[in-house]
mmCIF file of C-alpha atoms in Angstrom:
data_model
loop_
_atom_site.group_PDB
_atom_site.id
_atom_site.type_symbol
_atom_site.label_atom_id
_atom_site.label_comp_id
_atom_site.label_asym_id
_atom_site.label_seq_id
_atom_site.Cartn_x
_atom_site.Cartn_y
_atom_site.Cartn_z
ATOM 1 C CA MET A 291 4.076 12.942 -9.332
ATOM 2 C CA ASP A 292 4.912 13.036 -5.620
ATOM 3 C CA ARG A 293 8.463 12.188 -4.642
ATOM 4 C CA ARG A 294 10.004 11.317 -1.284
ATOM 5 C CA ILE A 295 13.377 12.427 0.020
ATOM 6 C CA ILE A 296 15.290 12.040 3.276
ATOM 7 C CA THR A 297 15.338 15.073 5.568
ATOM 8 C CA LYS A 298 17.232 13.505 8.481
ATOM 9 C CA THR A 299 19.838 10.729 8.207
ATOM 10 C CA GLY A 300 18.797 7.301 9.449
ATOM 11 C CA LEU A 301 21.128 5.010 11.395
ATOM 12 C CA SER A 302 21.040 1.317 12.216
ATOM 13 C CA GLU A 303 23.188 -1.206 14.070
ATOM 14 C CA ILE A 304 22.759 -4.968 14.087
ATOM 15 C CA GLU A 305 24.969 -7.841 15.185
ATOM 16 C CA VAL A 306 25.107 -11.249 13.493
ATOM 17 C CA LYS A 307 27.448 -13.888 14.942
ATOM 18 C CA LYS A 308 29.645 -11.169 16.442
ATOM 19 C CA SER A 309 29.922 -9.237 13.154
ATOM 20 C CA ARG A 310 28.622 -5.667 13.584
ATOM 21 C CA PHE A 311 26.793 -3.957 10.726
ATOM 22 C CA LEU A 312 26.390 -0.186 10.940
ATOM 23 C CA GLY A 313 23.965 1.314 8.418
ATOM 24 C CA THR A 314 23.468 4.934 7.362
ATOM 25 C CA ALA A 315 20.819 6.304 4.972
ATOM 26 C CA SER A 316 21.506 9.851 3.737
ATOM 27 C CA TYR A 317 20.154 12.382 1.243
ATOM 28 C CA VAL A 318 22.561 13.110 -1.632
ATOM 29 C CA GLU A 319 22.235 15.341 -4.681
ATOM 30 C CA SER A 320 25.127 14.099 -6.817
ATOM 31 C CA GLU A 321 27.465 11.180 -7.362
ATOM 32 C CA GLU A 322 30.348 13.394 -6.207
ATOM 33 C CA GLU A 323 28.565 14.049 -2.909
ATOM 34 C CA ALA A 324 27.917 10.316 -2.504
ATOM 35 C CA ALA A 325 31.614 9.567 -3.091
ATOM 36 C CA THR A 326 32.603 12.196 -0.512
ATOM 37 C CA ILE A 327 30.322 10.632 2.112
ATOM 38 C CA VAL A 328 31.557 7.104 1.372
ATOM 39 C CA ASN A 329 35.175 8.266 1.728
ATOM 40 C CA ALA A 330 34.332 9.965 5.035
ATOM 41 C CA VAL A 331 32.717 6.762 6.311
ATOM 42 C CA ARG A 332 35.811 4.774 5.284
ATOM 43 C CA LYS A 333 38.003 7.240 7.153
ATOM 44 C CA GLU A 334 35.822 7.138 10.259
ATOM 45 C CA HIS A 335 35.680 3.332 10.248
ATOM 46 C CA TYR A 336 39.249 2.665 9.089
ATOM 47 C CA ALA A 337 39.399 -0.514 11.189
ATOM 48 C CA ALA A 338 36.283 -2.041 9.583
ATOM 49 C CA ARG A 339 36.649 -4.990 7.211
ATOM 50 C CA HIS A 340 34.116 -3.708 4.637
ATOM 51 C CA VAL A 341 32.312 -0.456 3.769
ATOM 52 C CA CYS A 342 29.596 -1.414 1.296
ATOM 53 C CA TYR A 343 27.140 1.024 -0.244
ATOM 54 C CA ALA A 344 24.549 1.748 -2.896
ATOM 55 C CA TYR A 345 22.837 4.880 -4.141
ATOM 56 C CA SER A 346 20.049 6.107 -6.373
ATOM 57 C CA ILE A 347 20.276 9.696 -7.582
ATOM 58 C CA GLY A 348 17.666 11.444 -9.710
ATOM 59 C CA ASP A 349 13.954 11.080 -10.396
ATOM 60 C CA LYS A 350 13.483 9.738 -13.910
ATOM 61 C CA ASN A 351 16.127 7.239 -15.009
ATOM 62 C CA PRO A 352 18.068 7.572 -11.722
ATOM 63 C CA ARG A 353 21.800 6.952 -11.593
ATOM 64 C CA LEU A 354 22.362 3.704 -9.690
ATOM 65 C CA LYS A 355 25.575 2.330 -8.253
ATOM 66 C CA PHE A 356 26.572 -0.231 -5.635
ATOM 67 C CA SER A 357 29.742 -1.723 -4.179
ATOM 68 C CA ASP A 358 30.401 -5.007 -2.366
ATOM 69 C CA ASP A 359 33.791 -3.713 -1.169
ATOM 70 C CA GLY A 360 35.374 -7.143 -1.006
ATOM 71 C CA GLU A 361 32.340 -9.133 0.099
ATOM 72 C CA PRO A 362 31.334 -12.009 -2.249
ATOM 73 C CA GLY A 363 29.649 -10.627 -5.387
ATOM 74 C CA GLY A 364 25.951 -9.882 -4.963
ATOM 75 C CA THR A 365 25.895 -10.300 -1.177
ATOM 76 C CA ALA A 366 26.164 -6.649 -0.072
ATOM 77 C CA GLY A 367 25.851 -3.794 -2.562
ATOM 78 C CA LYS A 368 22.986 -5.281 -4.583
ATOM 79 C CA PRO A 369 20.858 -6.128 -1.521
ATOM 80 C CA ILE A 370 21.399 -2.569 -0.270
ATOM 81 C CA LEU A 371 20.346 -1.180 -3.669
ATOM 82 C CA ASP A 372 17.246 -3.399 -3.637
ATOM 83 C CA VAL A 373 16.213 -1.859 -0.312
ATOM 84 C CA ILE A 374 16.641 1.622 -1.815
ATOM 85 C CA THR A 375 14.664 0.914 -4.991
ATOM 86 C CA ASN A 376 11.844 -0.691 -2.996
ATOM 87 C CA SER A 377 11.659 2.246 -0.572
ATOM 88 C CA GLY A 378 10.280 4.777 -3.049
ATOM 89 C CA ILE A 379 12.846 7.312 -1.826
ATOM 90 C CA GLU A 380 15.022 9.174 -4.300
ATOM 91 C CA ASN A 381 18.439 10.823 -4.000
ATOM 92 C CA VAL A 382 19.547 8.410 -1.309
ATOM 93 C CA LEU A 383 22.862 6.847 -0.339
ATOM 94 C CA VAL A 384 22.988 3.881 2.032
ATOM 95 C CA THR A 385 26.294 2.728 3.490
ATOM 96 C CA VAL A 386 26.759 -0.383 5.614
ATOM 97 C CA VAL A 387 29.991 -0.828 7.561
ATOM 98 C CA ARG A 388 30.912 -4.353 8.655
ATOM 99 C CA TYR A 389 33.218 -5.122 11.528
ATOM 100 C CA PHE A 390 34.088 -8.792 11.054
ATOM 101 C CA GLY A 391 33.334 -10.942 14.087
ATOM 102 C CA GLY A 392 35.444 -13.956 13.177
ATOM 103 C CA THR A 393 32.641 -16.178 11.866
ATOM 104 C CA LEU A 394 31.807 -16.539 8.172
ATOM 105 C CA LEU A 395 28.110 -15.915 7.522
ATOM 106 C CA GLY A 396 27.783 -17.539 4.097
ATOM 107 C CA THR A 397 26.157 -15.846 1.109
ATOM 108 C CA GLY A 398 22.624 -16.151 2.464
ATOM 109 C CA GLY A 399 23.636 -14.791 5.857
ATOM 110 C CA LEU A 400 25.437 -11.857 4.276
ATOM 111 C CA VAL A 401 22.490 -10.958 2.051
ATOM 112 C CA ARG A 402 20.141 -11.012 5.061
ATOM 113 C CA ALA A 403 22.515 -8.976 7.231
ATOM 114 C CA TYR A 404 23.141 -6.262 4.636
ATOM 115 C CA THR A 405 19.453 -6.154 3.699
ATOM 116 C CA ASP A 406 18.344 -5.823 7.332
ATOM 117 C CA SER A 407 20.950 -3.185 8.114
ATOM 118 C CA ALA A 408 20.039 -1.110 5.048
ATOM 119 C CA ARG A 409 16.292 -1.463 5.669
ATOM 120 C CA GLU A 410 16.571 -0.409 9.312
ATOM 121 C CA ALA A 411 18.648 2.644 8.354
ATOM 122 C CA VAL A 412 16.131 3.695 5.695
ATOM 123 C CA GLU A 413 13.207 3.163 8.074
ATOM 124 C CA ALA A 414 14.971 5.217 10.759
ATOM 125 C CA ALA A 415 15.473 8.157 8.388
ATOM 126 C CA GLU A 416 13.004 11.039 8.476
ATOM 127 C CA THR A 417 11.484 11.747 5.078
ATOM 128 C CA LYS A 418 9.135 14.195 3.418
ATOM 129 C CA THR A 419 7.065 14.109 0.261
ATOM 130 C CA ILE A 420 7.706 16.796 -2.333
ATOM 131 C CA CYS A 421 5.832 17.597 -5.524
ATOM 132 C CA LEU A 422 5.733 20.124 -8.370
ATOM 133 C CA CYS A 423 3.002 22.638 -7.567
ATOM 134 C CA ASP A 424 1.242 25.534 -9.273
ATOM 135 C CA ILE A 425 1.101 28.757 -7.256
ATOM 136 C CA TYR A 426 -1.999 30.937 -7.740
ATOM 137 C CA ASP A 427 -3.432 34.188 -6.441
ATOM 138 C CA ILE A 428 -7.220 33.911 -6.524
ATOM 139 C CA LYS A 429 -9.142 37.175 -6.045
ATOM 140 C CA LEU A 430 -12.789 36.788 -5.023
ATOM 141 C CA GLN A 431 -15.865 38.705 -4.010
ATOM 142 C CA TYR A 432 -16.684 38.045 -0.353
ATOM 143 C CA PRO A 433 -19.891 36.067 -1.122
ATOM 144 C CA ASP A 434 -17.813 33.569 -3.135
ATOM 145 C CA TYR A 435 -15.187 32.994 -0.443
ATOM 146 C CA ASP A 436 -16.868 30.103 1.384
ATOM 147 C CA LYS A 437 -17.559 28.259 -1.870
ATOM 148 C CA VAL A 438 -13.913 28.444 -2.924
ATOM 149 C CA ARG A 439 -12.587 27.718 0.554
ATOM 150 C CA TYR A 440 -14.698 24.546 0.599
ATOM 151 C CA ILE A 441 -13.090 23.396 -2.677
ATOM 152 C CA LEU A 442 -9.527 24.142 -1.564
ATOM 153 C CA GLU A 443 -9.746 22.937 2.025
ATOM 154 C CA GLY A 444 -11.339 19.713 0.877
ATOM 155 C CA ASP A 445 -7.953 18.551 -0.423
ATOM 156 C CA LYS A 446 -5.219 18.011 2.177
ATOM 157 C CA ASP A 447 -2.516 18.445 -0.501
ATOM 158 C CA ILE A 448 -3.506 22.063 -1.191
ATOM 159 C CA LEU A 449 -1.953 24.863 0.881
ATOM 160 C CA THR A 450 -3.812 28.154 1.260
ATOM 161 C CA GLU A 451 -3.432 31.542 2.881
ATOM 162 C CA ALA A 452 -6.044 34.304 2.651
ATOM 163 C CA GLU A 453 -5.912 38.115 2.720
ATOM 164 C CA PHE A 454 -9.092 40.057 3.422
ATOM 165 C CA LEU A 455 -8.960 43.423 1.662
ATOM 166 C CA ASP A 456 -11.558 45.063 -0.586
ATOM 167 C CA LYS A 457 -11.764 41.536 -2.002
ATOM 168 C CA VAL A 458 -10.506 38.229 -0.661
ATOM 169 C CA ILE A 459 -7.167 37.110 -2.095
ATOM 170 C CA ILE A 460 -6.334 33.440 -1.623
ATOM 171 C CA HIS A 461 -2.738 32.410 -2.152
ATOM 172 C CA ALA A 462 -3.028 28.744 -3.173
ATOM 173 C CA THR A 463 -0.358 26.094 -3.687
ATOM 174 C CA ILE A 464 -1.877 23.241 -5.701
ATOM 175 C CA PRO A 465 -0.126 20.045 -6.896
ATOM 176 C CA GLU A 466 0.387 20.294 -10.647
ATOM 177 C CA THR A 467 -1.517 17.056 -11.235
ATOM 178 C CA LYS A 468 -4.654 18.577 -9.671
ATOM 179 C CA SER A 469 -4.427 22.266 -10.529
ATOM 180 C CA GLU A 470 -6.306 22.290 -13.849
ATOM 181 C CA LYS A 471 -9.329 20.497 -12.377
ATOM 182 C CA ILE A 472 -9.361 22.630 -9.202
ATOM 183 C CA ILE A 473 -9.108 25.937 -11.082
ATOM 184 C CA GLU A 474 -11.909 24.906 -13.450
ATOM 185 C CA GLU A 475 -14.083 24.019 -10.449
ATOM 186 C CA ILE A 476 -13.423 27.430 -8.891
ATOM 187 C CA ARG A 477 -14.381 29.188 -12.120
ATOM 188 C CA GLU A 478 -17.642 27.228 -12.237
ATOM 189 C CA LYS A 479 -18.538 27.882 -8.589
ATOM 190 C CA THR A 480 -17.891 31.617 -8.950
ATOM 191 C CA ALA A 481 -19.612 31.865 -12.343
ATOM 192 C CA GLY A 482 -16.375 33.157 -13.839
ATOM 193 C CA LYS A 483 -16.218 36.162 -11.488
ATOM 194 C CA SER A 484 -12.993 35.103 -9.778
ATOM 195 C CA GLU A 485 -9.690 36.611 -10.919
ATOM 196 C CA ILE A 486 -7.138 33.806 -11.102
ATOM 197 C CA LEU A 487 -3.476 34.614 -11.609
ATOM 198 C CA HIS A 488 -0.915 31.842 -12.094
ATOM 199 C CA ILE A 489 2.256 32.988 -10.340
ATOM 200 C CA GLU A 490 4.745 30.142 -10.930
ATOM 201 C CA LYS A 491 5.531 26.463 -10.713
ATOM 202 C CA ARG A 492 7.551 25.409 -7.671
ATOM 203 C CA VAL A 493 8.764 22.233 -6.000
ATOM 204 C CA VAL A 494 7.208 22.080 -2.536
#
């Protein structure tokens, strides 16, 4: 199954009734790393009234945590976490710093402000899709090359590189969910004459 991660931190800044909300969406690999980043944000914004955050770490059964950091319960950390879980991105920490502007926003106003700040930070982040792939070396007779190239190049998720020696060797990176079907199709098109070597599984 394809997964999405952040490759470049996203930032946001919004103002609501003179309160400033500064959002950051970052890639994290562990709860310890998340805690380190949160502490660094607190240090950088020592004059801020609140530093709220949420994170989701891991693919299956991710570790989830959020903090309202003194805001009324459910008005900051949980809305931030909801943005994360709805984004489809994993291993992500979102922090939102609030500089109080002197006007109370009420629970509804806080939820909207923290949600908007978190969403804008996540949307500003650069992401990439990764998946577990099977790596193959496929050795072919030259007359079979175009048939196999047609199969492989017909799927944008498959990466290929070819060497032209006494035979053609195609180095193919195929998403695990598709590899069995693709390899079977290659065997059929080449009447079993292709030499297919499975090298490894790799996250790409």
